[in-house]
């Protein structure tokens, strides 16, 4: 690999990863929700018969983003808490209490950047006798996220949940697709992360279309995207039961 090509690869990783700040844009609630769920999944504590996850989350925002959320902060916290509660139930993860979320401001963060700290906290009132004890831990290092790699476009976040739930069945797991869509690939920055080595870091994206439809798009992957065995160029509309092939990884599109 030439020096220039190697440099371009390193720059691409920086733009895609945590420190990408090329395009600054405000933090969106749906992005906070996705990263909160990811932090929940990555901070598990396995007990005798249960897998505990953090029940306290601090979201650090830039002054500009915190000001934007000011008027709706209370209702947003309630919605995010409900989202995490449903995620824990779906993944069969144990919580010591309903997820508690708090917004704080960090002057060091730029517009479009946010940090998340997690902690397992024992409720003040003692739980039921059949609940297992969990060790209370200090807040860990703050994980910083950036919206730099977001694909720009209209996202409908104000219309509430869709009447149907869209799922992707991949690698033996059912992945719920957020209302705004999801990127799929090996990168941990994707909403749906696959382990298949033939899948590109950012391989494909599933997004909502008009009149309740959904589409899948190739994000410039190495091995391409096939829908029901046919290679796609650009975007392809999906119907329930469609099979999506990303390299050697097979995904089933489900609309409940």
Coordinates of C-alpha atoms in Angstrom, one line a residue:
X1 CA 0.0 0.0 0.0
X2 CA 1.4 3.4 -1.0
X3 CA 2.1 6.1 1.7
X4 CA -0.7 8.2 0.3
X5 CA -3.2 5.3 0.3
X6 CA -2.2 4.4 3.8
X7 CA -2.7 8.0 5.0
X8 CA -6.1 8.1 3.4
X9 CA -7.1 4.9 5.2
X10 CA -6.1 6.4 8.5
X11 CA -8.0 9.6 7.8
X12 CA -11.1 7.6 7.0
X13 CA -10.9 5.8 10.3
X14 CA -10.6 9.1 12.1
X15 CA -13.6 10.6 10.4
X16 CA -15.7 7.5 11.0
X17 CA -14.6 7.1 14.6
X18 CA -15.0 8.9 17.8
X19 CA -12.8 11.9 16.9
X20 CA -14.4 12.7 13.6
X21 CA -15.3 16.4 13.6
X22 CA -15.3 17.3 9.9
X23 CA -19.0 18.2 9.7
X24 CA -20.4 19.6 12.9
X25 CA -24.1 19.3 13.5
X26 CA -26.3 19.2 16.6
X27 CA -27.0 16.1 18.7
X28 CA -30.3 14.4 17.9
X29 CA -32.3 12.5 20.5
X30 CA -32.4 9.3 18.4
X31 CA -28.6 9.3 18.4
X32 CA -28.4 9.6 22.2
X33 CA -30.9 6.8 22.5
X34 CA -28.8 4.5 20.3
X35 CA -25.6 5.2 22.2
X36 CA -27.3 4.8 25.6
X37 CA -28.4 1.3 24.5
X38 CA -24.9 0.5 23.3
X39 CA -23.4 1.6 26.6
X40 CA -25.9 -0.6 28.4
X41 CA -24.9 -3.6 26.3
X42 CA -21.2 -2.9 26.9
X43 CA -21.3 -2.6 30.7
X44 CA -22.8 -5.9 31.8
X45 CA -22.1 -7.6 35.1
X46 CA -22.9 -11.3 35.1
X47 CA -24.3 -12.7 38.4
X48 CA -25.3 -16.2 39.3
X49 CA -28.4 -16.3 37.2
X50 CA -28.8 -12.8 35.9
X51 CA -26.9 -10.3 33.7
X52 CA -27.1 -6.8 35.3
X53 CA -26.6 -3.6 33.4
X54 CA -26.2 0.0 34.5
X55 CA -29.3 1.8 35.8
X56 CA -27.8 5.3 36.0
X57 CA -26.6 7.3 33.0
X58 CA -25.1 10.8 32.8
X59 CA -25.2 12.4 29.3
X60 CA -22.7 15.2 28.9
X61 CA -23.6 17.8 26.2
X62 CA -22.0 20.8 24.8
X63 CA -23.4 24.1 26.0
X64 CA -25.1 24.7 22.6
X65 CA -26.7 21.2 22.5
X66 CA -27.8 21.5 26.2
X67 CA -29.5 24.8 25.5
X68 CA -31.4 23.2 22.6
X69 CA -32.7 20.5 24.8
X70 CA -33.6 22.8 27.7
X71 CA -37.4 23.2 27.1
X72 CA -38.0 19.5 26.5
X73 CA -35.3 18.0 28.8
X74 CA -37.8 16.5 31.2
X75 CA -39.9 14.7 28.6
X76 CA -36.8 13.6 26.7
X77 CA -35.4 12.0 29.8
X78 CA -38.6 10.1 30.4
X79 CA -38.7 8.8 26.8
X80 CA -35.0 7.8 26.9
X81 CA -35.6 6.0 30.2
X82 CA -38.5 4.1 28.6
X83 CA -36.4 3.2 25.6
X84 CA -33.7 1.7 27.8
X85 CA -36.2 -0.2 29.9
X86 CA -37.7 -1.8 26.8
X87 CA -34.2 -2.6 25.4
X88 CA -33.3 -4.3 28.7
X89 CA -36.5 -6.3 28.7
X90 CA -36.0 -7.3 25.0
X91 CA -32.4 -8.5 25.7
X92 CA -33.3 -10.1 29.0
X93 CA -31.0 -7.8 31.0
X94 CA -31.5 -7.1 34.7
X95 CA -31.9 -3.6 36.1
X96 CA -31.9 -2.7 39.8
X97 CA -34.4 0.1 39.1
X98 CA -35.9 2.0 36.2
X99 CA -33.0 3.6 34.2
X100 CA -32.2 7.0 35.6
X101 CA -30.8 9.6 33.1
X102 CA -29.4 13.0 33.8
X103 CA -28.1 15.7 31.4
X104 CA -25.1 17.7 32.3
X105 CA -23.0 20.3 30.4
X106 CA -19.3 20.0 29.6
X107 CA -17.7 23.2 28.2
X108 CA -15.0 21.0 26.5
X109 CA -17.5 19.4 24.2
X110 CA -18.2 20.9 20.8
X111 CA -21.5 21.1 19.0
X112 CA -22.6 17.6 17.9
X113 CA -20.4 15.8 20.5
X114 CA -21.7 14.1 23.7
X115 CA -20.4 11.8 26.4
X116 CA -22.1 9.1 28.4
X117 CA -21.1 7.8 31.9
X118 CA -22.8 4.7 33.4
X119 CA -23.1 3.2 36.8
X120 CA -24.9 0.4 38.7
X121 CA -26.7 2.0 41.7
X122 CA -28.5 0.1 44.4
X123 CA -31.9 1.7 45.0
X124 CA -32.4 3.5 48.3
X125 CA -35.3 1.3 49.3
X126 CA -34.2 -2.4 49.5
X127 CA -35.4 -4.5 46.7
X128 CA -37.5 -7.6 47.0
X129 CA -36.1 -10.6 48.9
X130 CA -35.7 -12.7 45.7
X131 CA -33.5 -10.1 44.0
X132 CA -29.8 -10.8 43.8
X133 CA -27.3 -8.2 45.2
X134 CA -25.2 -6.3 42.7
X135 CA -22.0 -4.4 43.4
X136 CA -22.3 -0.7 43.2
X137 CA -19.6 0.7 40.9
X138 CA -18.2 4.2 40.4
X139 CA -18.8 6.0 37.1
X140 CA -16.4 4.7 34.5
X141 CA -14.6 6.6 31.8
X142 CA -16.9 8.8 29.7
X143 CA -17.4 7.5 26.2
X144 CA -17.4 10.4 23.8
X145 CA -19.6 10.2 20.6
X146 CA -19.6 12.5 17.6
X147 CA -22.3 13.1 14.9
X148 CA -19.6 13.8 12.3
X149 CA -20.2 10.6 10.4
X150 CA -24.0 11.1 10.2
X151 CA -25.4 10.9 6.7
X152 CA -27.2 14.2 6.3
X153 CA -30.9 14.1 5.4
X154 CA -34.3 14.7 6.8
X155 CA -35.1 12.5 9.8
X156 CA -38.6 12.4 11.2
X157 CA -38.2 12.3 15.0
X158 CA -41.3 14.2 16.0
X159 CA -44.0 11.9 14.7
X160 CA -43.7 9.3 17.5
X161 CA -43.3 5.6 17.0
X162 CA -44.3 3.9 13.8
X163 CA -47.3 1.6 13.9
X164 CA -45.2 -1.5 13.0
X165 CA -41.8 -2.6 14.3
X166 CA -39.0 -3.4 11.9
X167 CA -36.5 -6.1 12.7
X168 CA -33.4 -7.5 11.1
X169 CA -32.6 -11.1 11.9
X170 CA -28.8 -11.5 11.6
X171 CA -26.2 -13.9 13.1
X172 CA -28.9 -15.5 15.2
X173 CA -30.1 -12.2 16.8
X174 CA -33.1 -10.0 16.3
X175 CA -32.1 -6.4 15.9
X176 CA -34.8 -3.7 16.3
X177 CA -34.3 -0.9 13.7
X178 CA -34.7 2.6 15.2
X179 CA -37.4 4.8 13.6
X180 CA -34.7 6.8 11.8
X181 CA -33.0 3.8 10.3
X182 CA -29.8 2.0 11.0
X183 CA -26.3 1.5 9.5
X184 CA -25.0 -2.1 9.3
X185 CA -21.3 -3.1 9.4
X186 CA -18.3 -4.3 11.5
X187 CA -17.6 -0.8 12.9
X188 CA -18.8 -0.4 16.5
X189 CA -20.1 3.0 15.4
X190 CA -22.9 1.2 13.4
X191 CA -26.3 0.7 14.9
X192 CA -26.2 -3.0 13.9
X193 CA -22.7 -4.5 14.3
X194 CA -21.9 -7.8 12.6
X195 CA -18.9 -10.0 13.2
X196 CA -18.6 -11.4 9.7
X197 CA -15.1 -10.6 8.3
X198 CA -16.6 -10.2 4.8
X199 CA -18.7 -7.3 5.9
X200 CA -17.3 -3.8 5.5
X201 CA -16.9 -1.5 8.4
X202 CA -19.9 0.5 7.2
X203 CA -21.5 -1.8 4.7
X204 CA -25.2 -0.9 4.3
X205 CA -28.0 1.2 5.7
X206 CA -31.7 0.5 6.2
X207 CA -33.8 3.6 6.2
X208 CA -37.5 4.5 6.2
X209 CA -39.0 5.7 3.0
X210 CA -42.4 7.1 1.9
X211 CA -45.7 5.7 3.1
X212 CA -44.2 3.4 5.6
X213 CA -41.8 1.7 3.3
X214 CA -38.2 0.8 4.0
X215 CA -35.1 0.7 1.8
X216 CA -31.6 -0.8 2.0
X217 CA -28.6 1.0 0.5
X218 CA -25.0 0.0 -0.2
X219 CA -22.6 2.4 1.5
X220 CA -19.8 1.7 -0.9
X221 CA -18.9 -1.7 0.5
X222 CA -16.3 -4.0 -0.8
X223 CA -18.5 -7.1 -1.4
X224 CA -21.7 -5.3 -2.3
X225 CA -25.3 -5.9 -1.2
X226 CA -27.8 -8.5 -2.6
X227 CA -31.5 -8.6 -2.0
X228 CA -33.0 -12.0 -2.6
X229 CA -29.9 -13.0 -4.5
X230 CA -29.8 -9.9 -6.8
X231 CA -27.1 -7.2 -6.5
X232 CA -28.5 -3.8 -5.9
X233 CA -27.3 -0.4 -7.3
X234 CA -28.2 2.5 -5.0
X235 CA -31.3 1.8 -2.9
X236 CA -33.7 -1.1 -3.0
X237 CA -37.2 -1.2 -1.4
X238 CA -37.7 -4.0 1.1
X239 CA -40.7 -6.2 1.7
X240 CA -41.2 -8.5 4.7
X241 CA -39.2 -11.7 4.4
X242 CA -36.6 -10.3 2.0
X243 CA -33.1 -11.7 2.4
X244 CA -30.3 -9.3 2.4
X245 CA -26.8 -10.6 1.8
X246 CA -23.8 -8.5 2.9
X247 CA -20.7 -10.4 1.8
X248 CA -21.4 -13.8 3.3
X249 CA -23.6 -12.5 6.1
X250 CA -27.4 -13.2 5.6
X251 CA -30.0 -10.9 7.0
X252 CA -33.8 -11.3 7.0
X253 CA -36.0 -8.2 6.9
X254 CA -39.0 -8.5 9.2
X255 CA -41.9 -6.0 9.5
X256 CA -44.1 -6.8 12.6

